[in-house]
Structure formats: structure tokens, C-alpha cells
Amino acid sequence: MTIAAVDYDGLIPNNVALGQDVRVKRALEKWHPGYINWWNDMGPEGFQESLVYLRTAVGVDPKGWAKFDYVRMPQYRWGVLLAPQMEGRKIPFGRHKGEDVWQEVPGEYRAMLRRLIVIQGDTEPASVEQQRHLGKTAPSLYDMRNLFQVNVEEGRHLWAMVYLLQKYFGADGREEAEALLERRSGDADTPRMLGAFNEKTPDWLSFFMFTYFTDRDGKMQLEALAQSGFDPLSRTCRFMLTEEAHHMFVGETGVTRIIQRTCEAMKEAGIGDPHDIGKVRKLGVIDLPTIQKKANLHFSLTLDLFGSEISTNAANAFHAGIKGRYRENRLTDDHQLEHDTYPVLRLIDGKIQNEDAPALSALNMRLRDDYVADCNVGIGRWNKVIESFGIPFEIKLPHVAFHRHIGEFSKIKADVAGSVLADGDWSARRRDYLPSDEDRDFIESLMRPQFEPAKFASWIAPPKVGIDNKPGEFEYVKIV
Ligand SMILES: [Fe+2]
Ligand SMILES: [Fe+2]
């Protein structure tokens, strides 16, 4: 593996020798002002002049790829960075398994590849748009900085996808790149492409749940695309995954710190019953049942991103060698799956049951299963915190049939345990499972900014360690 140095001299930092690629360099330079306009219009509201202690990628060596410094966000060096090319890499799965990976787009798969890149690309600016109001209510400068770090990196992920479109897809790639700047999260006329990316992120608990659950969908998709036989896509996704890990860290530790603070406050006040919501809320912390409801909401919205359980598109993309499975390279079957089956949860005679389906058609289901397992790891850590306080409460993922809008279970109403409910029962119990207006109002009432270094809002504990090993009193954002 050779590690290409990053060229920081031009307008667009890159390790793809953009200086020698005049056509693509020009296309990206032409796209750049529109991107900056989008960032100024739709990026973090009210903090564009502030100095934020951000990491910027300066290389793609996993051991030391980032440097930290104060940056005004519109001046962040968004660049095009691909993981190093692996000598002799072969297509790892599908009908072309074992052939050399493609360095150019294979004509027969062009439309499929473009679609996958555009869909991935569309999610990146969408989350920045969804989170743009949160700076104003940040519970600390540390958290504000983490929010902005996630935001600038989602911006860079957009650059990553736009580079692929500009470089490999000619005129229609350029059109798609423009359209990525035109759609808007939640807009009635020009929404973002996927449902969860048009929802609101109104408060910081939502933000942490979003980065925990929805950025983790991003991780799964990137892992599957990192296996691609189209090598530039694989290399792009491999580097994006390095950044993505931080987004999930923000989500997981954010929720952990909220739980920690709630449990501490309950203990100090001598409250043993986690369901005594009125009393817990009077302490200025978020009660555990409300945290559970937020998890139910974000988990179920994110499951919809995996698409239908049975999918010809997914089968085609795998068969073609374009999109693999989660960590395909660690699996030990034939990587072609033409004669295999996979158990899929389906609705059969009104009951939720497993049924074997052809493995190729069931790839969305399989990726979703891997996702659920990955979600459960961090939830185990949340529960350890609750347990350490001796509070009888456990955060649980709802059943995959709960609150679904896409796929097998979109036709039914199920409770969090996966029992099918009559419509009337669902309406009556919905507020037990999902945040109600009162829950939202309560959380909103807590969203008061805390901009003094080393201080934190009442409802969240400080982190165990600072970013870049900075001490507690460090001023992560100098607000201008
Ligand atoms: Fe991203
Ligand atoms: Fe992300």
C-alpha cells in the first residue's frame, strides 16, 4: 500500500492528483462557489464567524491523518481524499468475483452506480440542514464543537461523492452534483431523497440519537460500498468510514452522558422509581422512559433506510459486484450466494414470522440485521450506566416491525414487542412508545445554551476526556 500525500496548495485539497486532471479540477472549481453558498445558507446558523477547534484531514494514513486547529467553518479545507489504492485488488463478490477491480465505470453498471452514489451523496448535506439550528442551544462548547465537526465532515462526504460524479459520470454527473445542492431537507417541493433525512432534529437528544442510529446506517452503507468492485468508490468509502466513527462516538457518548446525569440526579434526590417522570423532570434532567421513546423513534425511522426486506435492486447490485455485504471480506461463504437462502422476517397470514428467501434477494434484510446487532453494542453500555446506579430500567431496541413506513411491516401497526395491534389500539398506545407533544415540550424547555468553558447544561454530564486531550476548561468554540 502506498500512501499518497495530500496536496494542500490548490483550492481543493486532494490526494487524487487533481493538479494533473484539468477537466475534473475545473468542474470541481466551478461547483465550489455553489457549495460555499449552500454552506452559508444551510450550514450551522449563527456561528459561521466563530472560531471552532476542528480536526481537518491532512492525510489518509490511519495512524495520523488529522490535525486540530481553530477554523472559521466557511474556511474549512474540504477536500477529496481516497484511501490508498491496494495493489492487485480483486472484485470480492458477485458474478465478477476474482476479476481485477474496475478503475473506470463499467458501462453496463453505470446507471446503477450513479444512483447509489447520488443516494449516498444526498444524505450528507441533508443532515447538515437538519442540524443547522442546534448550535444556539448547545449544552456546552465541547458539544457545540462536536456538532460542527460532524457538520463539516458531512460536507466533506458530499465532496467525496461529488468528486466521483464529476470524475466518472460526465455531463449527467455534473447535473447530479448541482442537484445535490438544490434539494433541501424537509422541503415540500424539493425534499432530500430518503425519509429519515427529511425529519426534524429539534433538540440535542434528537441529535445524539440521530448520530447514534442514523449515522450508523451511514456506516453500514459505507461498509457495503467499501467492498465495491468499482475501486474509486471503495477507496472513497474506506476513508469516509474513518471520519464516520467519530460521528457515532458523538452519538453514543452523548446519550451515555445524558443517562449518567439523569441517574446521578435521581440518586441525589433519592428517587428510585424511573417511571416517576414528574419528580425526575423537576430535577432538570431527562427521564429514562423519554430517552427510550426517542430511541424507539430514531431506530424505527432509520430501519426504513434499509429499504424493502426483499429487493431486486439489492440483488442486482451484489451480483454485479457493485455493493457488497457488511464486511464482505471477513465472511467465509462463496461470496456469490446464488444457491443460498437467508431467513427474512415477513408478515404471513397476519403474523410476523421467519421465512427463508433467496440470499441475493434478502441482502437489505441481512444488512439491517447486521445494523441491529451493531446498535445493540452501545445500548449495552448505556444499560451498564443505569445498572451501576441500581436503577431498575433497561433501554431496549423496539421490534423491527414497530413504527415502520417501508417494507414488510409498513402495512401493519405493531407494538415495541412486535405484537400486531388494531388501529384503535395503536392510536391509544402510540404515546407510550413515541415522544408525545408534552415530551417534546419538556425537552425543549431544557434546551438552554451553556456557552461558558467547562460548564454543562443541567441535563448532561461532562465527558470523561476532552477532544485532542484538551483539559476541561478548554474553549472549544470562540464565539464571534
Ligand atoms: Fe457522512
Ligand atoms: Fe456521519
PDB file of C-alpha atoms in Angstrom, residues 128-385:
ATOM      1  CA  VAL A 128     -26.201  19.396   7.987  1.00  0.00           C
ATOM      2  CA  GLU A 129     -29.516  21.031   7.079  1.00  0.00           C
ATOM      3  CA  GLN A 130     -31.362  19.062   9.743  1.00  0.00           C
ATOM      4  CA  GLN A 131     -28.889  20.109  12.431  1.00  0.00           C
ATOM      5  CA  ARG A 132     -28.375  23.730  11.491  1.00  0.00           C
ATOM      6  CA  HIS A 133     -30.331  25.252  14.384  1.00  0.00           C
ATOM      7  CA  LEU A 134     -28.709  23.256  17.159  1.00  0.00           C
ATOM      8  CA  GLY A 135     -25.669  25.461  17.798  1.00  0.00           C
ATOM      9  CA  LYS A 136     -27.856  28.044  19.504  1.00  0.00           C
ATOM     10  CA  THR A 137     -28.928  25.603  22.211  1.00  0.00           C
ATOM     11  CA  ALA A 138     -25.643  23.724  22.686  1.00  0.00           C
ATOM     12  CA  PRO A 139     -25.317  22.334  26.228  1.00  0.00           C
ATOM     13  CA  SER A 140     -21.588  23.190  26.233  1.00  0.00           C
ATOM     14  CA  LEU A 141     -18.822  24.452  23.968  1.00  0.00           C
ATOM     15  CA  TYR A 142     -17.469  20.902  23.862  1.00  0.00           C
ATOM     16  CA  ASP A 143     -20.761  19.639  22.417  1.00  0.00           C
ATOM     17  CA  MET A 144     -21.072  22.578  20.073  1.00  0.00           C
ATOM     18  CA  ARG A 145     -17.647  21.793  18.676  1.00  0.00           C
ATOM     19  CA  ASN A 146     -18.568  18.143  18.167  1.00  0.00           C
ATOM     20  CA  LEU A 147     -21.741  19.152  16.331  1.00  0.00           C
ATOM     21  CA  PHE A 148     -19.753  21.401  13.991  1.00  0.00           C
ATOM     22  CA  GLN A 149     -17.126  18.707  13.470  1.00  0.00           C
ATOM     23  CA  VAL A 150     -19.828  16.309  12.350  1.00  0.00           C
ATOM     24  CA  ASN A 151     -21.297  19.023  10.112  1.00  0.00           C
ATOM     25  CA  VAL A 152     -18.055  19.924   8.301  1.00  0.00           C
ATOM     26  CA  GLU A 153     -17.297  16.246   7.772  1.00  0.00           C
ATOM     27  CA  GLU A 154     -20.728  15.599   6.306  1.00  0.00           C
ATOM     28  CA  GLY A 155     -19.861  18.472   3.999  1.00  0.00           C
ATOM     29  CA  ARG A 156     -16.652  16.687   3.083  1.00  0.00           C
ATOM     30  CA  HIS A 157     -18.595  13.497   2.432  1.00  0.00           C
ATOM     31  CA  LEU A 158     -20.663  15.442  -0.050  1.00  0.00           C
ATOM     32  CA  TRP A 159     -17.392  16.492  -1.722  1.00  0.00           C
ATOM     33  CA  ALA A 160     -16.334  12.849  -1.803  1.00  0.00           C
ATOM     34  CA  MET A 161     -19.471  11.809  -3.706  1.00  0.00           C
ATOM     35  CA  VAL A 162     -19.386  14.858  -5.970  1.00  0.00           C
ATOM     36  CA  TYR A 163     -15.814  14.044  -6.952  1.00  0.00           C
ATOM     37  CA  LEU A 164     -16.927  10.588  -8.106  1.00  0.00           C
ATOM     38  CA  LEU A 165     -19.826  12.090 -10.062  1.00  0.00           C
ATOM     39  CA  GLN A 166     -17.642  14.734 -11.712  1.00  0.00           C
ATOM     40  CA  LYS A 167     -14.785  12.411 -12.474  1.00  0.00           C
ATOM     41  CA  TYR A 168     -16.609   9.338 -13.730  1.00  0.00           C
ATOM     42  CA  PHE A 169     -20.061  10.350 -14.940  1.00  0.00           C
ATOM     43  CA  GLY A 170     -19.577  13.214 -17.393  1.00  0.00           C
ATOM     44  CA  ALA A 171     -22.422  15.626 -18.061  1.00  0.00           C
ATOM     45  CA  ASP A 172     -25.054  13.738 -16.094  1.00  0.00           C
ATOM     46  CA  GLY A 173     -22.624  13.515 -13.166  1.00  0.00           C
ATOM     47  CA  ARG A 174     -22.309  17.301 -13.222  1.00  0.00           C
ATOM     48  CA  GLU A 175     -26.075  17.662 -13.276  1.00  0.00           C
ATOM     49  CA  GLU A 176     -26.412  15.349 -10.295  1.00  0.00           C
ATOM     50  CA  ALA A 177     -23.723  17.339  -8.450  1.00  0.00           C
ATOM     51  CA  GLU A 178     -25.747  20.535  -8.949  1.00  0.00           C
ATOM     52  CA  ALA A 179     -28.958  18.842  -7.835  1.00  0.00           C
ATOM     53  CA  LEU A 180     -27.281  17.752  -4.591  1.00  0.00           C
ATOM     54  CA  LEU A 181     -27.016  21.462  -3.712  1.00  0.00           C
ATOM     55  CA  GLU A 182     -30.604  22.179  -4.689  1.00  0.00           C
ATOM     56  CA  ARG A 183     -32.657  19.700  -2.692  1.00  0.00           C
ATOM     57  CA  ARG A 184     -33.461  20.694   0.901  1.00  0.00           C
ATOM     58  CA  SER A 185     -34.231  18.579   3.922  1.00  0.00           C
ATOM     59  CA  GLY A 186     -37.937  18.707   4.756  1.00  0.00           C
ATOM     60  CA  ASP A 187     -38.832  20.910   1.772  1.00  0.00           C
ATOM     61  CA  ALA A 188     -42.320  20.210   0.409  1.00  0.00           C
ATOM     62  CA  ASP A 189     -41.282  20.648  -3.239  1.00  0.00           C
ATOM     63  CA  THR A 190     -37.633  19.569  -3.341  1.00  0.00           C
ATOM     64  CA  PRO A 191     -37.060  17.254  -0.372  1.00  0.00           C
ATOM     65  CA  ARG A 192     -33.991  15.112   0.227  1.00  0.00           C
ATOM     66  CA  MET A 193     -34.283  11.624  -1.233  1.00  0.00           C
ATOM     67  CA  LEU A 194     -34.755   9.498   1.901  1.00  0.00           C
ATOM     68  CA  GLY A 195     -37.411   9.807   4.599  1.00  0.00           C
ATOM     69  CA  ALA A 196     -35.255   9.966   7.744  1.00  0.00           C
ATOM     70  CA  PHE A 197     -33.295  12.831   6.190  1.00  0.00           C
ATOM     71  CA  ASN A 198     -36.400  14.968   5.928  1.00  0.00           C
ATOM     72  CA  GLU A 199     -37.305  14.675   9.609  1.00  0.00           C
ATOM     73  CA  LYS A 200     -36.567  17.458  12.082  1.00  0.00           C
ATOM     74  CA  THR A 201     -33.685  17.317  14.556  1.00  0.00           C
ATOM     75  CA  PRO A 202     -35.243  19.769  17.014  1.00  0.00           C
ATOM     76  CA  ASP A 203     -33.177  19.182  20.140  1.00  0.00           C
ATOM     77  CA  TRP A 204     -29.900  17.727  21.366  1.00  0.00           C
ATOM     78  CA  LEU A 205     -31.312  14.410  22.484  1.00  0.00           C
ATOM     79  CA  SER A 206     -32.537  14.008  18.900  1.00  0.00           C
ATOM     80  CA  PHE A 207     -29.090  14.975  17.627  1.00  0.00           C
ATOM     81  CA  PHE A 208     -27.356  12.342  19.741  1.00  0.00           C
ATOM     82  CA  MET A 209     -29.954   9.719  18.780  1.00  0.00           C
ATOM     83  CA  PHE A 210     -29.570  10.695  15.131  1.00  0.00           C
ATOM     84  CA  THR A 211     -25.788  10.340  15.224  1.00  0.00           C
ATOM     85  CA  TYR A 212     -26.128   7.068  17.125  1.00  0.00           C
ATOM     86  CA  PHE A 213     -28.782   5.455  14.937  1.00  0.00           C
ATOM     87  CA  THR A 214     -28.839   7.240  11.584  1.00  0.00           C
ATOM     88  CA  ASP A 215     -25.111   7.856  11.144  1.00  0.00           C
ATOM     89  CA  ARG A 216     -24.779   4.152  11.903  1.00  0.00           C
ATOM     90  CA  ASP A 217     -26.938   3.406   8.875  1.00  0.00           C
ATOM     91  CA  GLY A 218     -24.367   5.534   7.040  1.00  0.00           C
ATOM     92  CA  LYS A 219     -21.637   3.340   8.426  1.00  0.00           C
ATOM     93  CA  MET A 220     -23.383   0.164   7.217  1.00  0.00           C
ATOM     94  CA  GLN A 221     -23.956   1.580   3.735  1.00  0.00           C
ATOM     95  CA  LEU A 222     -20.354   2.785   3.518  1.00  0.00           C
ATOM     96  CA  GLU A 223     -19.069  -0.598   4.698  1.00  0.00           C
ATOM     97  CA  ALA A 224     -21.119  -2.297   1.965  1.00  0.00           C
ATOM     98  CA  LEU A 225     -19.911   0.181  -0.685  1.00  0.00           C
ATOM     99  CA  ALA A 226     -16.307  -0.046   0.572  1.00  0.00           C
ATOM    100  CA  GLN A 227     -16.412  -3.643  -0.735  1.00  0.00           C
ATOM    101  CA  SER A 228     -17.313  -2.443  -4.230  1.00  0.00           C
ATOM    102  CA  GLY A 229     -15.573  -3.728  -7.317  1.00  0.00           C
ATOM    103  CA  PHE A 230     -15.566  -0.119  -8.544  1.00  0.00           C
ATOM    104  CA  ASP A 231     -12.300   0.759  -6.844  1.00  0.00           C
ATOM    105  CA  PRO A 232     -12.601   4.564  -6.607  1.00  0.00           C
ATOM    106  CA  LEU A 233     -15.906   4.119  -4.744  1.00  0.00           C
ATOM    107  CA  SER A 234     -14.371   1.546  -2.437  1.00  0.00           C
ATOM    108  CA  ARG A 235     -11.403   3.802  -1.623  1.00  0.00           C
ATOM    109  CA  THR A 236     -13.642   6.827  -1.073  1.00  0.00           C
ATOM    110  CA  CYS A 237     -15.883   4.951   1.337  1.00  0.00           C
ATOM    111  CA  ARG A 238     -12.978   3.470   3.230  1.00  0.00           C
ATOM    112  CA  PHE A 239     -11.705   6.916   4.088  1.00  0.00           C
ATOM    113  CA  MET A 240     -15.186   8.225   4.928  1.00  0.00           C
ATOM    114  CA  LEU A 241     -15.536   5.428   7.470  1.00  0.00           C
ATOM    115  CA  THR A 242     -12.572   6.827   9.421  1.00  0.00           C
ATOM    116  CA  GLU A 243     -14.492  10.072   9.880  1.00  0.00           C
ATOM    117  CA  GLU A 244     -17.835   8.363  10.414  1.00  0.00           C
ATOM    118  CA  ALA A 245     -16.523   6.610  13.525  1.00  0.00           C
ATOM    119  CA  HIS A 246     -16.357   9.979  15.289  1.00  0.00           C
ATOM    120  CA  HIS A 247     -19.997  10.728  14.453  1.00  0.00           C
ATOM    121  CA  MET A 248     -21.125   7.571  16.183  1.00  0.00           C
ATOM    122  CA  PHE A 249     -18.821   8.312  19.091  1.00  0.00           C
ATOM    123  CA  VAL A 250     -20.599  11.664  19.475  1.00  0.00           C
ATOM    124  CA  GLY A 251     -23.974   9.921  19.489  1.00  0.00           C
ATOM    125  CA  GLU A 252     -23.071   7.108  21.829  1.00  0.00           C
ATOM    126  CA  THR A 253     -21.234   9.222  24.395  1.00  0.00           C
ATOM    127  CA  GLY A 254     -23.849  11.972  24.149  1.00  0.00           C
ATOM    128  CA  VAL A 255     -26.633   9.610  25.179  1.00  0.00           C
ATOM    129  CA  THR A 256     -24.375   7.997  27.799  1.00  0.00           C
ATOM    130  CA  ARG A 257     -23.728  11.385  29.392  1.00  0.00           C
ATOM    131  CA  ILE A 258     -27.441  12.224  29.433  1.00  0.00           C
ATOM    132  CA  ILE A 259     -28.231   8.896  31.104  1.00  0.00           C
ATOM    133  CA  GLN A 260     -25.368   9.410  33.549  1.00  0.00           C
ATOM    134  CA  ARG A 261     -26.673  12.835  34.580  1.00  0.00           C
ATOM    135  CA  THR A 262     -30.251  11.558  34.964  1.00  0.00           C
ATOM    136  CA  CYS A 263     -29.129   8.680  37.161  1.00  0.00           C
ATOM    137  CA  GLU A 264     -26.896  10.937  39.296  1.00  0.00           C
ATOM    138  CA  ALA A 265     -29.713  13.420  39.827  1.00  0.00           C
ATOM    139  CA  MET A 266     -32.158  10.634  40.737  1.00  0.00           C
ATOM    140  CA  LYS A 267     -29.720   9.218  43.236  1.00  0.00           C
ATOM    141  CA  GLU A 268     -29.001  12.614  44.830  1.00  0.00           C
ATOM    142  CA  ALA A 269     -32.748  13.204  45.183  1.00  0.00           C
ATOM    143  CA  GLY A 270     -33.415   9.701  46.458  1.00  0.00           C
ATOM    144  CA  ILE A 271     -35.736   8.770  43.582  1.00  0.00           C
ATOM    145  CA  GLY A 272     -35.672   5.036  42.951  1.00  0.00           C
ATOM    146  CA  ASP A 273     -38.570   4.683  40.505  1.00  0.00           C
ATOM    147  CA  PRO A 274     -37.515   5.616  36.950  1.00  0.00           C
ATOM    148  CA  HIS A 275     -41.201   5.860  35.964  1.00  0.00           C
ATOM    149  CA  ASP A 276     -41.856   8.674  38.426  1.00  0.00           C
ATOM    150  CA  ILE A 277     -41.494  11.038  35.497  1.00  0.00           C
ATOM    151  CA  GLY A 278     -42.898  14.146  37.176  1.00  0.00           C
ATOM    152  CA  LYS A 279     -40.381  14.008  40.001  1.00  0.00           C
ATOM    153  CA  VAL A 280     -37.424  13.238  37.744  1.00  0.00           C
ATOM    154  CA  ARG A 281     -38.242  16.082  35.372  1.00  0.00           C
ATOM    155  CA  LYS A 282     -38.363  18.550  38.272  1.00  0.00           C
ATOM    156  CA  LEU A 283     -34.633  17.855  38.684  1.00  0.00           C
ATOM    157  CA  GLY A 284     -33.931  19.367  35.264  1.00  0.00           C
ATOM    158  CA  VAL A 285     -32.881  16.058  33.702  1.00  0.00           C
ATOM    159  CA  ILE A 286     -34.461  13.827  31.058  1.00  0.00           C
ATOM    160  CA  ASP A 287     -36.325  10.815  32.483  1.00  0.00           C
ATOM    161  CA  LEU A 288     -35.275   7.387  31.200  1.00  0.00           C
ATOM    162  CA  PRO A 289     -38.685   6.478  29.670  1.00  0.00           C
ATOM    163  CA  THR A 290     -38.457   9.560  27.434  1.00  0.00           C
ATOM    164  CA  ILE A 291     -34.938   8.574  26.368  1.00  0.00           C
ATOM    165  CA  GLN A 292     -36.372   5.147  25.479  1.00  0.00           C
ATOM    166  CA  LYS A 293     -39.118   6.768  23.378  1.00  0.00           C
ATOM    167  CA  LYS A 294     -36.588   8.852  21.471  1.00  0.00           C
ATOM    168  CA  ALA A 295     -34.574   5.700  20.798  1.00  0.00           C
ATOM    169  CA  ASN A 296     -37.754   3.991  19.521  1.00  0.00           C
ATOM    170  CA  LEU A 297     -38.372   6.872  17.133  1.00  0.00           C
ATOM    171  CA  HIS A 298     -34.881   7.193  15.687  1.00  0.00           C
ATOM    172  CA  PHE A 299     -34.300   3.442  15.441  1.00  0.00           C
ATOM    173  CA  SER A 300     -37.557   2.848  13.571  1.00  0.00           C
ATOM    174  CA  LEU A 301     -37.052   5.794  11.187  1.00  0.00           C
ATOM    175  CA  THR A 302     -33.555   4.549  10.444  1.00  0.00           C
ATOM    176  CA  LEU A 303     -34.677   0.969   9.730  1.00  0.00           C
ATOM    177  CA  ASP A 304     -36.695   2.369   6.841  1.00  0.00           C
ATOM    178  CA  LEU A 305     -33.428   3.471   5.217  1.00  0.00           C
ATOM    179  CA  PHE A 306     -32.540  -0.172   4.564  1.00  0.00           C
ATOM    180  CA  GLY A 307     -35.412  -0.442   2.075  1.00  0.00           C
ATOM    181  CA  SER A 308     -37.620  -3.446   1.449  1.00  0.00           C
ATOM    182  CA  GLU A 309     -36.586  -6.739   3.004  1.00  0.00           C
ATOM    183  CA  ILE A 310     -36.830  -8.431  -0.375  1.00  0.00           C
ATOM    184  CA  SER A 311     -35.204  -6.354  -3.084  1.00  0.00           C
ATOM    185  CA  THR A 312     -34.230  -6.960  -6.692  1.00  0.00           C
ATOM    186  CA  ASN A 313     -32.103  -3.798  -6.712  1.00  0.00           C
ATOM    187  CA  ALA A 314     -30.022  -5.108  -3.824  1.00  0.00           C
ATOM    188  CA  ALA A 315     -29.654  -8.490  -5.545  1.00  0.00           C
ATOM    189  CA  ASN A 316     -28.583  -6.833  -8.798  1.00  0.00           C
ATOM    190  CA  ALA A 317     -26.032  -4.562  -7.123  1.00  0.00           C
ATOM    191  CA  PHE A 318     -24.435  -7.518  -5.350  1.00  0.00           C
ATOM    192  CA  HIS A 319     -24.499  -9.783  -8.378  1.00  0.00           C
ATOM    193  CA  ALA A 320     -22.834  -7.011 -10.390  1.00  0.00           C
ATOM    194  CA  GLY A 321     -20.042  -6.589  -7.834  1.00  0.00           C
ATOM    195  CA  ILE A 322     -21.082  -3.023  -7.018  1.00  0.00           C
ATOM    196  CA  LYS A 323     -22.368  -3.218  -3.414  1.00  0.00           C
ATOM    197  CA  GLY A 324     -21.289  -5.989  -1.063  1.00  0.00           C
ATOM    198  CA  ARG A 325     -22.346  -7.102   2.369  1.00  0.00           C
ATOM    199  CA  TYR A 326     -21.221  -5.679   5.684  1.00  0.00           C
ATOM    200  CA  ARG A 327     -17.535  -6.637   5.961  1.00  0.00           C
ATOM    201  CA  GLU A 328     -17.798  -8.987   2.982  1.00  0.00           C
ATOM    202  CA  ASN A 329     -14.057  -9.648   3.223  1.00  0.00           C
ATOM    203  CA  ARG A 330     -14.490 -11.275   6.644  1.00  0.00           C
ATOM    204  CA  LEU A 331     -17.264 -13.650   5.541  1.00  0.00           C
ATOM    205  CA  THR A 332     -16.371 -17.190   4.583  1.00  0.00           C
ATOM    206  CA  ASP A 333     -19.043 -18.366   2.123  1.00  0.00           C
ATOM    207  CA  ASP A 334     -18.730 -18.401  -1.685  1.00  0.00           C
ATOM    208  CA  HIS A 335     -19.446 -14.620  -1.963  1.00  0.00           C
ATOM    209  CA  GLN A 336     -21.852 -15.320  -4.813  1.00  0.00           C
ATOM    210  CA  LEU A 337     -24.911 -16.556  -2.928  1.00  0.00           C
ATOM    211  CA  GLU A 338     -26.658 -17.931  -5.972  1.00  0.00           C
ATOM    212  CA  HIS A 339     -27.738 -21.120  -4.217  1.00  0.00           C
ATOM    213  CA  ASP A 340     -28.093 -19.800  -0.658  1.00  0.00           C
ATOM    214  CA  THR A 341     -31.053 -18.744   1.417  1.00  0.00           C
ATOM    215  CA  TYR A 342     -31.383 -16.244   4.237  1.00  0.00           C
ATOM    216  CA  PRO A 343     -34.133 -16.050   6.889  1.00  0.00           C
ATOM    217  CA  VAL A 344     -36.318 -12.995   6.413  1.00  0.00           C
ATOM    218  CA  LEU A 345     -38.915 -11.699   8.862  1.00  0.00           C
ATOM    219  CA  ARG A 346     -42.180 -11.418   6.997  1.00  0.00           C
ATOM    220  CA  LEU A 347     -45.828 -10.880   7.574  1.00  0.00           C
ATOM    221  CA  ILE A 348     -47.509 -14.212   6.868  1.00  0.00           C
ATOM    222  CA  ASP A 349     -51.257 -14.582   7.497  1.00  0.00           C
ATOM    223  CA  GLY A 350     -51.116 -11.512   9.696  1.00  0.00           C
ATOM    224  CA  LYS A 351     -48.316 -12.933  11.825  1.00  0.00           C
ATOM    225  CA  ILE A 352     -44.658 -11.943  11.948  1.00  0.00           C
ATOM    226  CA  GLN A 353     -42.602 -14.990  11.035  1.00  0.00           C
ATOM    227  CA  ASN A 354     -39.255 -16.010   9.616  1.00  0.00           C
ATOM    228  CA  GLU A 355     -39.227 -17.372   6.101  1.00  0.00           C
ATOM    229  CA  ASP A 356     -36.230 -18.466   4.052  1.00  0.00           C
ATOM    230  CA  ALA A 357     -35.725 -16.330   0.960  1.00  0.00           C
ATOM    231  CA  PRO A 358     -33.072 -16.456  -1.769  1.00  0.00           C
ATOM    232  CA  ALA A 359     -29.977 -14.906  -0.150  1.00  0.00           C
ATOM    233  CA  LEU A 360     -29.423 -12.497  -3.050  1.00  0.00           C
ATOM    234  CA  SER A 361     -32.903 -11.001  -2.710  1.00  0.00           C
ATOM    235  CA  ALA A 362     -32.530 -10.748   1.064  1.00  0.00           C
ATOM    236  CA  LEU A 363     -29.432  -8.540   1.171  1.00  0.00           C
ATOM    237  CA  ASN A 364     -31.221  -5.490   2.556  1.00  0.00           C
ATOM    238  CA  MET A 365     -32.574  -7.669   5.330  1.00  0.00           C
ATOM    239  CA  ARG A 366     -29.130  -9.019   6.036  1.00  0.00           C
ATOM    240  CA  LEU A 367     -27.543  -5.562   6.219  1.00  0.00           C
ATOM    241  CA  ARG A 368     -30.359  -4.488   8.523  1.00  0.00           C
ATOM    242  CA  ASP A 369     -29.700  -7.479  10.786  1.00  0.00           C
ATOM    243  CA  ASP A 370     -26.026  -6.507  10.962  1.00  0.00           C
ATOM    244  CA  TYR A 371     -27.106  -2.972  11.768  1.00  0.00           C
ATOM    245  CA  VAL A 372     -29.382  -4.064  14.619  1.00  0.00           C
ATOM    246  CA  ALA A 373     -26.559  -6.131  16.125  1.00  0.00           C
ATOM    247  CA  ASP A 374     -24.228  -3.131  15.885  1.00  0.00           C
ATOM    248  CA  CYS A 375     -26.824  -0.866  17.549  1.00  0.00           C
ATOM    249  CA  ASN A 376     -27.138  -3.254  20.465  1.00  0.00           C
ATOM    250  CA  VAL A 377     -23.471  -2.976  21.413  1.00  0.00           C
ATOM    251  CA  GLY A 378     -23.658   0.651  22.529  1.00  0.00           C
ATOM    252  CA  ILE A 379     -27.058   0.122  24.123  1.00  0.00           C
ATOM    253  CA  GLY A 380     -25.436  -2.473  26.351  1.00  0.00           C
ATOM    254  CA  ARG A 381     -23.033   0.233  27.501  1.00  0.00           C
ATOM    255  CA  TRP A 382     -25.911   2.641  28.219  1.00  0.00           C
ATOM    256  CA  ASN A 383     -27.555  -0.028  30.357  1.00  0.00           C
ATOM    257  CA  LYS A 384     -24.332  -0.607  32.315  1.00  0.00           C
ATOM    258  CA  VAL A 385     -24.504   3.028  33.444  1.00  0.00           C
TER     259      VAL A 385
END
